[in-house]
Amino acid sequence: DSGVTQTPKHLITATGQRVTLRCSPRSGDLSVYWYQQSLDQGLQFLIQYYNGEERAKGNILERFSAQQFPDLHSELNLSSLELGDSALYFCASSVDPGAKTQYFGPGTRLLVL
Amino acid sequence: GNSVTQMEGPVTLSEEAFLTINCTYTATGYPSLFWYVQYPGEGLQLLLKATKADDKGSNKGFEATYRKETTSFHLEKGSVQVSDSAVYFCALISWGDDKLIFGTGTRLQVFP
C-alpha cells in the first residue's frame, strides 16, 4: 500500500458525459501528479500540482481539467467524454517536486461506452 | 525529446531462471532513472531507482545500474519466481523536470 488513495476504483459512463476522479496523496506529500494509461498511448503524464498550484502540464486535453484543494487532495475532471478516453487514470504523489520519487495510487479504470 | 526504450515482451521464463529486461534512454543532462512494476489488476509500485551515473538500485533481488556511457538501466534478477510475473516499466525524470517519462512496459511471465 503506497498510501495514495483514489476513488472510484471503476467508472462506467457514456459518451458526452462528465466524470470526476479523486485522489488523496500520502500524508505529508505536497505534490500530486495525474497520469493516463491506455493501450495505444501507454503511460502519459497529464498534469502536476504542488501545494494547490498547477506546476506542469503534459498531454492533457482541453476537455480535461484538474485542481488541488487546500487539504491537498486532487480531482481530475473529464468532460465531453469520448470512447478514446477509456483508460486507467493514476494519481501519484511526492513530498515535493524535487523529491524525484513518486508513489502511485491503485488507479481509476474508466470505461466510456 | 526525452524518451525511454524498453525491450518488447512478453518475456517468458521458467522459475529460477536469470532475468534481464533491457532499457535505454535519451535525455539531456543527468536524469534520474526508475523501474516500476505493475502486478495484474494493481497500480504501479516503485521497484528501484538510481539518481546518478554508476549508482546501482536494488530491491527484492532485482538490480539495475545507471550506465551513462551506454545510456542504459537494464533490470536484472538472478532467480525469478512465479510471483514476479508482472509488467515492468522503465522510466526517467529529466534534470530540472518533475514528470515521469515511461517506456512501453515489458510483460514478464514466469512458469513453474
PDB file of C-alpha atoms in Angstrom:
ATOM      1  CA  ASP A   1       0.000   0.000   0.000  1.00  0.00           C
ATOM      2  CA  SER A   2       1.578   3.250  -1.202  1.00  0.00           C
ATOM      3  CA  GLY A   3      -0.612   5.484   0.970  1.00  0.00           C
ATOM      4  CA  VAL A   4      -2.118   7.184  -2.098  1.00  0.00           C
ATOM      5  CA  THR A   5      -5.858   6.597  -2.408  1.00  0.00           C
ATOM      6  CA  GLN A   6      -8.033   7.004  -5.473  1.00  0.00           C
ATOM      7  CA  THR A   7     -11.784   6.811  -5.890  1.00  0.00           C
ATOM      8  CA  PRO A   8     -13.704   5.372  -7.524  1.00  0.00           C
ATOM      9  CA  LYS A   9     -11.897   2.200  -8.495  1.00  0.00           C
ATOM     10  CA  HIS A  10     -14.070   1.650 -11.555  1.00  0.00           C
ATOM     11  CA  LEU A  11     -16.268   4.016 -13.532  1.00  0.00           C
ATOM     12  CA  ILE A  12     -18.540   3.218 -16.455  1.00  0.00           C
ATOM     13  CA  THR A  13     -20.208   6.056 -18.279  1.00  0.00           C
ATOM     14  CA  ALA A  14     -21.489   7.114 -21.688  1.00  0.00           C
ATOM     15  CA  THR A  15     -20.042   9.331 -24.367  1.00  0.00           C
ATOM     16  CA  GLY A  16     -20.650  13.028 -23.793  1.00  0.00           C
ATOM     17  CA  GLN A  17     -20.795  12.675 -20.025  1.00  0.00           C
ATOM     18  CA  ARG A  18     -18.604  14.247 -17.361  1.00  0.00           C
ATOM     19  CA  VAL A  19     -16.840  12.442 -14.508  1.00  0.00           C
ATOM     20  CA  THR A  20     -14.662  13.408 -11.570  1.00  0.00           C
ATOM     21  CA  LEU A  21     -11.808  11.279 -10.311  1.00  0.00           C
ATOM     22  CA  ARG A  22     -10.496  11.864  -6.815  1.00  0.00           C
ATOM     23  CA  CYS A  23      -7.040  11.387  -5.320  1.00  0.00           C
ATOM     24  CA  SER A  24      -5.691  11.737  -1.793  1.00  0.00           C
ATOM     25  CA  PRO A  25      -1.894  11.912  -1.593  1.00  0.00           C
ATOM     26  CA  ARG A  26       0.290  10.270   1.022  1.00  0.00           C
ATOM     27  CA  SER A  27       0.338  12.067   4.324  1.00  0.00           C
ATOM     28  CA  GLY A  28       2.862  14.901   4.101  1.00  0.00           C
ATOM     29  CA  ASP A  29       3.142  14.900   0.306  1.00  0.00           C
ATOM     30  CA  LEU A  30       2.503  18.276  -1.297  1.00  0.00           C
ATOM     31  CA  SER A  31       2.851  17.388  -4.963  1.00  0.00           C
ATOM     32  CA  VAL A  32       0.229  15.455  -6.942  1.00  0.00           C
ATOM     33  CA  TYR A  33       0.568  14.087 -10.470  1.00  0.00           C
ATOM     34  CA  TRP A  34      -2.009  12.605 -12.828  1.00  0.00           C
ATOM     35  CA  TYR A  35      -1.131  10.006 -15.462  1.00  0.00           C
ATOM     36  CA  GLN A  36      -3.194   8.192 -18.073  1.00  0.00           C
ATOM     37  CA  GLN A  37      -2.507   4.589 -19.084  1.00  0.00           C
ATOM     38  CA  SER A  38      -4.089   3.482 -22.334  1.00  0.00           C
ATOM     39  CA  LEU A  39      -3.394   0.641 -24.725  1.00  0.00           C
ATOM     40  CA  ASP A  40      -2.405   2.887 -27.627  1.00  0.00           C
ATOM     41  CA  GLN A  41      -0.605   5.715 -25.788  1.00  0.00           C
ATOM     42  CA  GLY A  42       0.966   3.844 -22.888  1.00  0.00           C
ATOM     43  CA  LEU A  43       1.599   5.776 -19.668  1.00  0.00           C
ATOM     44  CA  GLN A  44       1.449   9.522 -20.176  1.00  0.00           C
ATOM     45  CA  PHE A  45       1.804  12.436 -17.805  1.00  0.00           C
ATOM     46  CA  LEU A  46      -1.222  14.714 -17.718  1.00  0.00           C
ATOM     47  CA  ILE A  47      -0.743  17.392 -15.078  1.00  0.00           C
ATOM     48  CA  GLN A  48       1.023  18.214 -11.806  1.00  0.00           C
ATOM     49  CA  TYR A  49       0.006  20.296  -8.806  1.00  0.00           C
ATOM     50  CA  TYR A  50       2.161  21.479  -5.958  1.00  0.00           C
ATOM     51  CA  ASN A  51       0.631  22.846  -2.778  1.00  0.00           C
ATOM     52  CA  GLY A  52      -2.530  23.898  -4.574  1.00  0.00           C
ATOM     53  CA  GLU A  53      -0.929  25.448  -7.641  1.00  0.00           C
ATOM     54  CA  GLU A  54      -0.596  23.998 -11.110  1.00  0.00           C
ATOM     55  CA  ARG A  55       3.085  23.316 -11.738  1.00  0.00           C
ATOM     56  CA  ALA A  56       3.345  21.455 -15.030  1.00  0.00           C
ATOM     57  CA  LYS A  57       1.117  20.322 -17.856  1.00  0.00           C
ATOM     58  CA  GLY A  58       1.622  17.401 -20.183  1.00  0.00           C
ATOM     59  CA  ASN A  59      -0.564  15.890 -22.869  1.00  0.00           C
ATOM     60  CA  ILE A  60      -3.809  16.884 -21.219  1.00  0.00           C
ATOM     61  CA  LEU A  61      -6.806  17.543 -23.427  1.00  0.00           C
ATOM     62  CA  GLU A  62      -8.726  20.806 -23.113  1.00  0.00           C
ATOM     63  CA  ARG A  63     -11.768  18.746 -22.105  1.00  0.00           C
ATOM     64  CA  PHE A  64      -9.851  17.654 -19.013  1.00  0.00           C
ATOM     65  CA  SER A  65      -9.102  19.814 -16.007  1.00  0.00           C
ATOM     66  CA  ALA A  66      -7.799  19.313 -12.520  1.00  0.00           C
ATOM     67  CA  GLN A  67      -7.323  21.081  -9.240  1.00  0.00           C
ATOM     68  CA  GLN A  68      -5.712  20.564  -5.863  1.00  0.00           C
ATOM     69  CA  PHE A  69      -7.624  21.640  -2.795  1.00  0.00           C
ATOM     70  CA  PRO A  70      -6.349  23.191   0.472  1.00  0.00           C
ATOM     71  CA  ASP A  71      -6.403  19.767   2.141  1.00  0.00           C
ATOM     72  CA  LEU A  72      -4.112  18.645  -0.742  1.00  0.00           C
ATOM     73  CA  HIS A  73      -6.490  16.151  -2.290  1.00  0.00           C
ATOM     74  CA  SER A  74      -6.858  16.492  -6.031  1.00  0.00           C
ATOM     75  CA  GLU A  75      -9.625  15.966  -8.538  1.00  0.00           C
ATOM     76  CA  LEU A  76      -9.374  15.273 -12.257  1.00  0.00           C
ATOM     77  CA  ASN A  77     -12.441  16.309 -14.239  1.00  0.00           C
ATOM     78  CA  LEU A  78     -13.071  14.723 -17.608  1.00  0.00           C
ATOM     79  CA  SER A  79     -15.870  16.177 -19.721  1.00  0.00           C
ATOM     80  CA  SER A  80     -17.499  15.536 -23.111  1.00  0.00           C
ATOM     81  CA  LEU A  81     -16.173  12.019 -22.820  1.00  0.00           C
ATOM     82  CA  GLU A  82     -15.248  10.059 -25.921  1.00  0.00           C
ATOM     83  CA  LEU A  83     -14.679   6.345 -26.421  1.00  0.00           C
ATOM     84  CA  GLY A  84     -10.948   7.012 -26.646  1.00  0.00           C
ATOM     85  CA  ASP A  85     -10.882   8.397 -23.116  1.00  0.00           C
ATOM     86  CA  SER A  86     -11.325   4.873 -21.762  1.00  0.00           C
ATOM     87  CA  ALA A  87      -8.166   4.224 -19.794  1.00  0.00           C
ATOM     88  CA  LEU A  88      -6.642   3.713 -16.383  1.00  0.00           C
ATOM     89  CA  TYR A  89      -6.024   7.020 -14.630  1.00  0.00           C
ATOM     90  CA  PHE A  90      -3.323   7.092 -11.972  1.00  0.00           C
ATOM     91  CA  CYS A  91      -2.588   9.645  -9.349  1.00  0.00           C
ATOM     92  CA  ALA A  92       0.867   9.848  -7.800  1.00  0.00           C
ATOM     93  CA  SER A  93       2.315  11.986  -5.048  1.00  0.00           C
ATOM     94  CA  SER A  94       5.702  13.096  -3.785  1.00  0.00           C
ATOM     95  CA  VAL A  95       6.944  15.125  -0.859  1.00  0.00           C
ATOM     96  CA  ASP A  96       7.896  17.962  -3.195  1.00  0.00           C
ATOM     97  CA  PRO A  97       8.730  18.339  -6.892  1.00  0.00           C
ATOM     98  CA  GLY A  98      12.431  17.799  -6.273  1.00  0.00           C
ATOM     99  CA  ALA A  99      11.934  14.519  -4.441  1.00  0.00           C
ATOM    100  CA  LYS A 100      12.239  12.521  -7.677  1.00  0.00           C
ATOM    101  CA  THR A 101      10.283   9.601  -6.213  1.00  0.00           C
ATOM    102  CA  GLN A 102       6.584   9.366  -6.933  1.00  0.00           C
ATOM    103  CA  TYR A 103       4.211   6.955  -5.200  1.00  0.00           C
ATOM    104  CA  PHE A 104       1.238   5.764  -7.186  1.00  0.00           C
ATOM    105  CA  GLY A 105      -2.331   5.057  -6.217  1.00  0.00           C
ATOM    106  CA  PRO A 106      -4.238   1.976  -7.401  1.00  0.00           C
ATOM    107  CA  GLY A 107      -5.827   3.876 -10.281  1.00  0.00           C
ATOM    108  CA  THR A 108      -9.336   4.527 -11.549  1.00  0.00           C
ATOM    109  CA  ARG A 109     -10.411   2.427 -14.508  1.00  0.00           C
ATOM    110  CA  LEU A 110     -12.700   4.473 -16.763  1.00  0.00           C
ATOM    111  CA  LEU A 111     -14.811   2.827 -19.418  1.00  0.00           C
ATOM    112  CA  VAL A 112     -16.705   5.073 -21.818  1.00  0.00           C
ATOM    113  CA  LEU A 113     -19.469   3.296 -23.747  1.00  0.00           C
TER     114      LEU A 113
ATOM    115  CA  GLY B   1      12.924  14.969 -26.723  1.00  0.00           C
ATOM    116  CA  ASN B   2      13.453  12.724 -23.743  1.00  0.00           C
ATOM    117  CA  SER B   3      12.393   9.110 -24.136  1.00  0.00           C
ATOM    118  CA  VAL B   4      12.755   5.576 -22.798  1.00  0.00           C
ATOM    119  CA  THR B   5      13.011   2.444 -24.899  1.00  0.00           C
ATOM    120  CA  GLN B   6      12.354  -0.998 -23.456  1.00  0.00           C
ATOM    121  CA  MET B   7      12.630  -4.436 -24.938  1.00  0.00           C
ATOM    122  CA  GLU B   8       9.419  -5.854 -26.326  1.00  0.00           C
ATOM    123  CA  GLY B   9       7.640  -8.529 -24.369  1.00  0.00           C
ATOM    124  CA  PRO B  10       6.399 -10.832 -23.295  1.00  0.00           C
ATOM    125  CA  VAL B  11       9.441 -12.340 -21.681  1.00  0.00           C
ATOM    126  CA  THR B  12       8.704 -15.925 -20.752  1.00  0.00           C
ATOM    127  CA  LEU B  13      10.933 -17.720 -18.251  1.00  0.00           C
ATOM    128  CA  SER B  14      10.944 -20.782 -16.070  1.00  0.00           C
ATOM    129  CA  GLU B  15      11.166 -20.365 -12.331  1.00  0.00           C
ATOM    130  CA  GLU B  16      14.760 -19.772 -11.082  1.00  0.00           C
ATOM    131  CA  ALA B  17      15.920 -18.519 -14.492  1.00  0.00           C
ATOM    132  CA  PHE B  18      18.024 -15.365 -14.884  1.00  0.00           C
ATOM    133  CA  LEU B  19      16.169 -12.249 -15.948  1.00  0.00           C
ATOM    134  CA  THR B  20      17.324  -9.272 -17.975  1.00  0.00           C
ATOM    135  CA  ILE B  21      14.987  -6.579 -19.258  1.00  0.00           C
ATOM    136  CA  ASN B  22      16.781  -4.016 -21.377  1.00  0.00           C
ATOM    137  CA  CYS B  23      16.139  -0.301 -21.030  1.00  0.00           C
ATOM    138  CA  THR B  24      17.879   2.578 -22.776  1.00  0.00           C
ATOM    139  CA  TYR B  25      17.104   6.254 -22.542  1.00  0.00           C
ATOM    140  CA  THR B  26      17.534   9.541 -24.335  1.00  0.00           C
ATOM    141  CA  ALA B  27      17.728  12.618 -22.163  1.00  0.00           C
ATOM    142  CA  THR B  28      19.578  15.864 -21.797  1.00  0.00           C
ATOM    143  CA  GLY B  29      21.591  16.365 -18.666  1.00  0.00           C
ATOM    144  CA  TYR B  30      21.511  13.820 -15.886  1.00  0.00           C
ATOM    145  CA  PRO B  31      18.139  12.150 -15.476  1.00  0.00           C
ATOM    146  CA  SER B  32      17.011  10.055 -12.534  1.00  0.00           C
ATOM    147  CA  LEU B  33      16.093   6.508 -13.568  1.00  0.00           C
ATOM    148  CA  PHE B  34      13.423   4.198 -12.211  1.00  0.00           C
ATOM    149  CA  TRP B  35      11.886   0.776 -12.553  1.00  0.00           C
ATOM    150  CA  TYR B  36       8.216   0.432 -11.659  1.00  0.00           C
ATOM    151  CA  VAL B  37       6.264  -2.833 -11.538  1.00  0.00           C
ATOM    152  CA  GLN B  38       2.571  -3.363 -12.177  1.00  0.00           C
ATOM    153  CA  TYR B  39       1.094  -6.628 -10.909  1.00  0.00           C
ATOM    154  CA  PRO B  40      -2.141  -7.837 -12.527  1.00  0.00           C
ATOM    155  CA  GLY B  41      -5.059  -5.616 -11.598  1.00  0.00           C
ATOM    156  CA  GLU B  42      -2.941  -3.308  -9.459  1.00  0.00           C
ATOM    157  CA  GLY B  43      -1.288   0.093  -9.616  1.00  0.00           C
ATOM    158  CA  LEU B  44       2.353   0.959 -10.159  1.00  0.00           C
ATOM    159  CA  GLN B  45       4.876   0.185  -7.458  1.00  0.00           C
ATOM    160  CA  LEU B  46       8.339   1.666  -7.332  1.00  0.00           C
ATOM    161  CA  LEU B  47      10.794  -1.217  -7.612  1.00  0.00           C
ATOM    162  CA  LEU B  48      14.120   0.625  -7.586  1.00  0.00           C
ATOM    163  CA  LYS B  49      15.807   3.824  -8.647  1.00  0.00           C
ATOM    164  CA  ALA B  50      19.179   5.429  -9.344  1.00  0.00           C
ATOM    165  CA  THR B  51      19.864   9.130  -9.444  1.00  0.00           C
ATOM    166  CA  LYS B  52      23.419   9.398 -10.765  1.00  0.00           C
ATOM    167  CA  ALA B  53      25.845   7.611 -13.027  1.00  0.00           C
ATOM    168  CA  ASP B  54      27.183   4.253 -11.761  1.00  0.00           C
ATOM    169  CA  ASP B  55      24.574   4.099  -8.987  1.00  0.00           C
ATOM    170  CA  LYS B  56      23.054   0.667  -8.533  1.00  0.00           C
ATOM    171  CA  GLY B  57      19.435   0.439  -7.433  1.00  0.00           C
ATOM    172  CA  SER B  58      18.316  -2.794  -5.804  1.00  0.00           C
ATOM    173  CA  ASN B  59      15.205  -4.223  -4.184  1.00  0.00           C
ATOM    174  CA  LYS B  60      13.638  -7.687  -3.716  1.00  0.00           C
ATOM    175  CA  GLY B  61      16.538  -9.335  -5.578  1.00  0.00           C
ATOM    176  CA  PHE B  62      16.230  -7.017  -8.583  1.00  0.00           C
ATOM    177  CA  GLU B  63      19.125  -4.769  -9.590  1.00  0.00           C
ATOM    178  CA  ALA B  64      19.815  -2.097 -12.185  1.00  0.00           C
ATOM    179  CA  THR B  65      22.925   0.023 -12.758  1.00  0.00           C
ATOM    180  CA  TYR B  66      22.835   3.547 -14.187  1.00  0.00           C
ATOM    181  CA  ARG B  67      25.231   3.432 -17.146  1.00  0.00           C
ATOM    182  CA  LYS B  68      25.753   6.899 -18.580  1.00  0.00           C
ATOM    183  CA  GLU B  69      28.205   5.774 -21.252  1.00  0.00           C
ATOM    184  CA  THR B  70      25.621   3.426 -22.783  1.00  0.00           C
ATOM    185  CA  THR B  71      22.549   5.401 -21.605  1.00  0.00           C
ATOM    186  CA  SER B  72      21.140   2.198 -20.152  1.00  0.00           C
ATOM    187  CA  PHE B  73      19.429   0.979 -16.995  1.00  0.00           C
ATOM    188  CA  HIS B  74      18.874  -2.749 -17.543  1.00  0.00           C
ATOM    189  CA  LEU B  75      16.861  -4.661 -14.943  1.00  0.00           C
ATOM    190  CA  GLU B  76      18.282  -7.995 -13.724  1.00  0.00           C
ATOM    191  CA  LYS B  77      17.346 -10.704 -11.270  1.00  0.00           C
ATOM    192  CA  GLY B  78      19.346 -13.842 -10.647  1.00  0.00           C
ATOM    193  CA  SER B  79      16.465 -16.224  -9.987  1.00  0.00           C
ATOM    194  CA  VAL B  80      12.885 -15.302 -10.862  1.00  0.00           C
ATOM    195  CA  GLN B  81       9.795 -16.641  -9.129  1.00  0.00           C
ATOM    196  CA  VAL B  82       6.266 -17.156 -10.371  1.00  0.00           C
ATOM    197  CA  SER B  83       5.246 -14.234  -8.149  1.00  0.00           C
ATOM    198  CA  ASP B  84       7.483 -11.917 -10.230  1.00  0.00           C
ATOM    199  CA  SER B  85       5.063 -12.209 -13.151  1.00  0.00           C
ATOM    200  CA  ALA B  86       4.028  -8.625 -13.883  1.00  0.00           C
ATOM    201  CA  VAL B  87       4.605  -5.725 -16.257  1.00  0.00           C
ATOM    202  CA  TYR B  88       7.836  -3.806 -15.690  1.00  0.00           C
ATOM    203  CA  PHE B  89       8.205  -0.155 -16.678  1.00  0.00           C
ATOM    204  CA  CYS B  90      11.464   1.725 -17.057  1.00  0.00           C
ATOM    205  CA  ALA B  91      11.124   5.470 -16.540  1.00  0.00           C
ATOM    206  CA  LEU B  92      13.093   8.665 -16.168  1.00  0.00           C
ATOM    207  CA  ILE B  93      12.760  12.132 -14.735  1.00  0.00           C
ATOM    208  CA  SER B  94      14.855  14.672 -16.596  1.00  0.00           C
ATOM    209  CA  TRP B  95      17.120  17.099 -14.844  1.00  0.00           C
ATOM    210  CA  GLY B  96      15.079  20.166 -13.907  1.00  0.00           C
ATOM    211  CA  ASP B  97      11.783  18.390 -14.557  1.00  0.00           C
ATOM    212  CA  ASP B  98       9.311  16.568 -12.344  1.00  0.00           C
ATOM    213  CA  LYS B  99       7.271  14.317 -14.590  1.00  0.00           C
ATOM    214  CA  LEU B 100       7.981  10.644 -15.199  1.00  0.00           C
ATOM    215  CA  ILE B 101       8.554   9.554 -18.796  1.00  0.00           C
ATOM    216  CA  PHE B 102       7.801   5.857 -19.166  1.00  0.00           C
ATOM    217  CA  GLY B 103       8.816   3.149 -21.560  1.00  0.00           C
ATOM    218  CA  THR B 104       6.151   0.947 -23.093  1.00  0.00           C
ATOM    219  CA  GLY B 105       6.464  -1.734 -20.441  1.00  0.00           C
ATOM    220  CA  THR B 106       7.668  -5.339 -20.644  1.00  0.00           C
ATOM    221  CA  ARG B 107       5.432  -8.190 -19.559  1.00  0.00           C
ATOM    222  CA  LEU B 108       7.228 -10.947 -17.663  1.00  0.00           C
ATOM    223  CA  GLN B 109       5.639 -14.388 -17.375  1.00  0.00           C
ATOM    224  CA  VAL B 110       7.291 -16.914 -15.101  1.00  0.00           C
ATOM    225  CA  PHE B 111       6.160 -20.534 -15.224  1.00  0.00           C
ATOM    226  CA  PRO B 112       6.781 -23.187 -12.558  1.00  0.00           C
TER     227      PRO B 112
END
